[in-house]
Amino acid sequence: MDPHREPGDPPKLLAAAGAVAPPGSGYPPPRRGRGLLGTLAVFLGVLAGLALVVVLGCVGLFGVLGYSGDSSLQVVHHSGNKSAPDKIAIISVDGAIYDAEYRFVEKQFKAAREDRAVKGVVLSVDSPGGTISASASIHRLVKKYREEQAKPVIVSMQSLAASGGYYISAPAHRIFAQPTTMTGSIGVIAIFPNLHGLMDKLGVQVEVIKTGPLKDAGSMLRDMKPEEKERWQEIINDGFEQFLGVVIDGRKDVGLDREKVLALANGGVYTANEAVKNGLVDELGYLDDAIAYAERSAGVSDANVIEYKQPFSFLQLLLGQASSSAPHRGDSAGDLAALFQLGSPKIMYLSYPMLAPPGRN
């Protein structure tokens, strides 16, 4: 008990801040402060808990909505009679044609093959083209589906279906183009960056040890030698011959032989009207016109028109990567790989409309 406090009086506060009351004095023991580190730890713990709640809640929400991170496709009703037993499938090629786009198109064709209710396919193309490898792979998918499934494959060109975009369209039974479509650009291109002048200004030298004179042909670190240009031109010409063969084979029913295709293969793009006039496109029309033609060709009417969507990945959302393509690594290894890819020669079925206007040689 406090000797200075009468019985019944309220306890007195300690006068000195931080003073410690003696045992048995009746004063409550002082509380120990957590300190800055303790407070920070509590704050971070609360934030971590809230983040976990948000993540778990979003996982549940995306699960309810049907989104996932797997590689399957979502079948989405596009138009027509949703309850109809027969289907027309829209397969989309949207953007530059690289390996990621090829894999997505491959999944779409696989889904259309496995669905017996699908009676025909409309290939919606909006692409400036891309690598010769990815373009050839998608071309093979289109041609294989047409031959093995014996079902109509109709192309609907959107704003741009040039170079590789036309390459993949050629095997279709019929090609529609919107009145504003740009198409054609039959040709091959390879671009080789040359940093030689910059390297000289920076005083950077590179020593290359190789086993043959053409091992580093096309290197961006020096000027290209005449024999290297000659070799690359041979490779370009081989890709061009393949392109010509694809167009001739795909458009032989409308009378495009090698001579006519060669006359059109100046690398430039054509308007939709020009493409129809020259036999590269069958008729002007929009996506719904192509769908209606696919229905008539398949002998169905009022079909359930479907399309395929890449499932939304919650993991990609967390990483800020909502694209359907492969995620960027975002680390030093990925940056280094991108640098090497920049300097690697690429043979492309790719259109540069501003550099090659229609009709210009």
mmCIF file of N, CA, C and O in Angstrom, residues 4 16 30 39 48 91 112-113 166 172 177 189 233 243 260 290 344 353:
data_model
loop_
_atom_site.group_PDB
_atom_site.id
_atom_site.type_symbol
_atom_site.label_atom_id
_atom_site.label_comp_id
_atom_site.label_asym_id
_atom_site.label_seq_id
_atom_site.Cartn_x
_atom_site.Cartn_y
_atom_site.Cartn_z
ATOM 1 N N HIS A 4 1.568 7.177 1.621
ATOM 2 C CA HIS A 4 1.095 8.562 1.537
ATOM 3 C C HIS A 4 -0.343 8.645 1.091
ATOM 4 O O HIS A 4 -0.832 9.725 0.807
ATOM 5 N N ALA A 16 6.958 10.844 -12.073
ATOM 6 C CA ALA A 16 8.026 10.821 -13.076
ATOM 7 C C ALA A 16 7.690 9.841 -14.175
ATOM 8 O O ALA A 16 7.351 8.702 -13.905
ATOM 9 N N PRO A 30 3.944 -0.866 -15.380
ATOM 10 C CA PRO A 30 3.960 -0.127 -16.649
ATOM 11 C C PRO A 30 3.995 -1.087 -17.831
ATOM 12 O O PRO A 30 4.543 -2.178 -17.753
ATOM 13 N N THR A 39 6.439 -2.474 -34.069
ATOM 14 C CA THR A 39 5.303 -1.871 -34.761
ATOM 15 C C THR A 39 5.331 -2.195 -36.247
ATOM 16 O O THR A 39 4.310 -2.517 -36.858
ATOM 17 N N ALA A 48 0.192 -8.592 -44.874
ATOM 18 C CA ALA A 48 0.277 -9.942 -45.424
ATOM 19 C C ALA A 48 -1.047 -10.681 -45.272
ATOM 20 O O ALA A 48 -1.493 -11.393 -46.171
ATOM 21 N N ILE A 91 -12.479 -19.655 -86.048
ATOM 22 C CA ILE A 91 -11.097 -19.812 -85.573
ATOM 23 C C ILE A 91 -10.358 -18.519 -85.899
ATOM 24 O O ILE A 91 -10.316 -18.091 -87.053
ATOM 25 N N ALA A 112 -12.164 -27.889 -82.751
ATOM 26 C CA ALA A 112 -13.158 -28.027 -83.828
ATOM 27 C C ALA A 112 -13.209 -29.456 -84.353
ATOM 28 O O ALA A 112 -14.289 -29.966 -84.687
ATOM 29 N N ARG A 113 -12.054 -30.111 -84.436
ATOM 30 C CA ARG A 113 -12.026 -31.500 -84.904
ATOM 31 C C ARG A 113 -12.733 -32.434 -83.936
ATOM 32 O O ARG A 113 -13.441 -33.350 -84.334
ATOM 33 N N TYR A 166 -1.989 -13.862 -95.774
ATOM 34 C CA TYR A 166 -2.561 -14.418 -96.994
ATOM 35 C C TYR A 166 -2.120 -15.874 -97.177
ATOM 36 O O TYR A 166 -2.896 -16.708 -97.671
ATOM 37 N N ALA A 172 -8.167 -22.138 -98.256
ATOM 38 C CA ALA A 172 -9.595 -22.154 -97.929
ATOM 39 C C ALA A 172 -10.448 -22.414 -99.157
ATOM 40 O O ALA A 172 -10.042 -22.171 -100.300
ATOM 41 N N ALA A 177 -13.267 -10.871 -98.149
ATOM 42 C CA ALA A 177 -12.503 -9.743 -97.634
ATOM 43 C C ALA A 177 -13.436 -8.562 -97.444
ATOM 44 O O ALA A 177 -14.326 -8.320 -98.275
ATOM 45 N N ILE A 189 10.865 -11.455 -96.664
ATOM 46 C CA ILE A 189 11.756 -10.382 -96.246
ATOM 47 C C ILE A 189 12.589 -10.852 -95.059
ATOM 48 O O ILE A 189 12.133 -11.661 -94.238
ATOM 49 N N GLN A 233 20.253 -14.464 -100.011
ATOM 50 C CA GLN A 233 19.302 -14.293 -101.109
ATOM 51 C C GLN A 233 18.806 -15.643 -101.603
ATOM 52 O O GLN A 233 17.625 -15.793 -101.956
ATOM 53 N N PHE A 243 6.126 -19.904 -101.102
ATOM 54 C CA PHE A 243 4.965 -19.017 -101.074
ATOM 55 C C PHE A 243 4.207 -19.103 -102.404
ATOM 56 O O PHE A 243 2.973 -19.219 -102.436
ATOM 57 N N LYS A 260 0.647 -15.872 -113.561
ATOM 58 C CA LYS A 260 -0.221 -14.842 -112.994
ATOM 59 C C LYS A 260 0.161 -14.522 -111.552
ATOM 60 O O LYS A 260 0.146 -13.352 -111.150
ATOM 61 N N ALA A 290 -19.370 -14.553 -94.401
ATOM 62 C CA ALA A 290 -18.575 -15.781 -94.424
ATOM 63 C C ALA A 290 -19.262 -16.885 -93.633
ATOM 64 O O ALA A 290 -19.254 -18.059 -94.027
ATOM 65 N N SER A 344 19.436 -11.956 -84.253
ATOM 66 C CA SER A 344 19.336 -13.187 -85.036
ATOM 67 C C SER A 344 18.554 -12.927 -86.311
ATOM 68 O O SER A 344 17.477 -12.328 -86.278
ATOM 69 N N PRO A 353 3.391 -2.438 -95.279
ATOM 70 C CA PRO A 353 2.580 -1.708 -96.264
ATOM 71 C C PRO A 353 3.107 -0.322 -96.586
ATOM 72 O O PRO A 353 3.019 0.128 -97.724
#
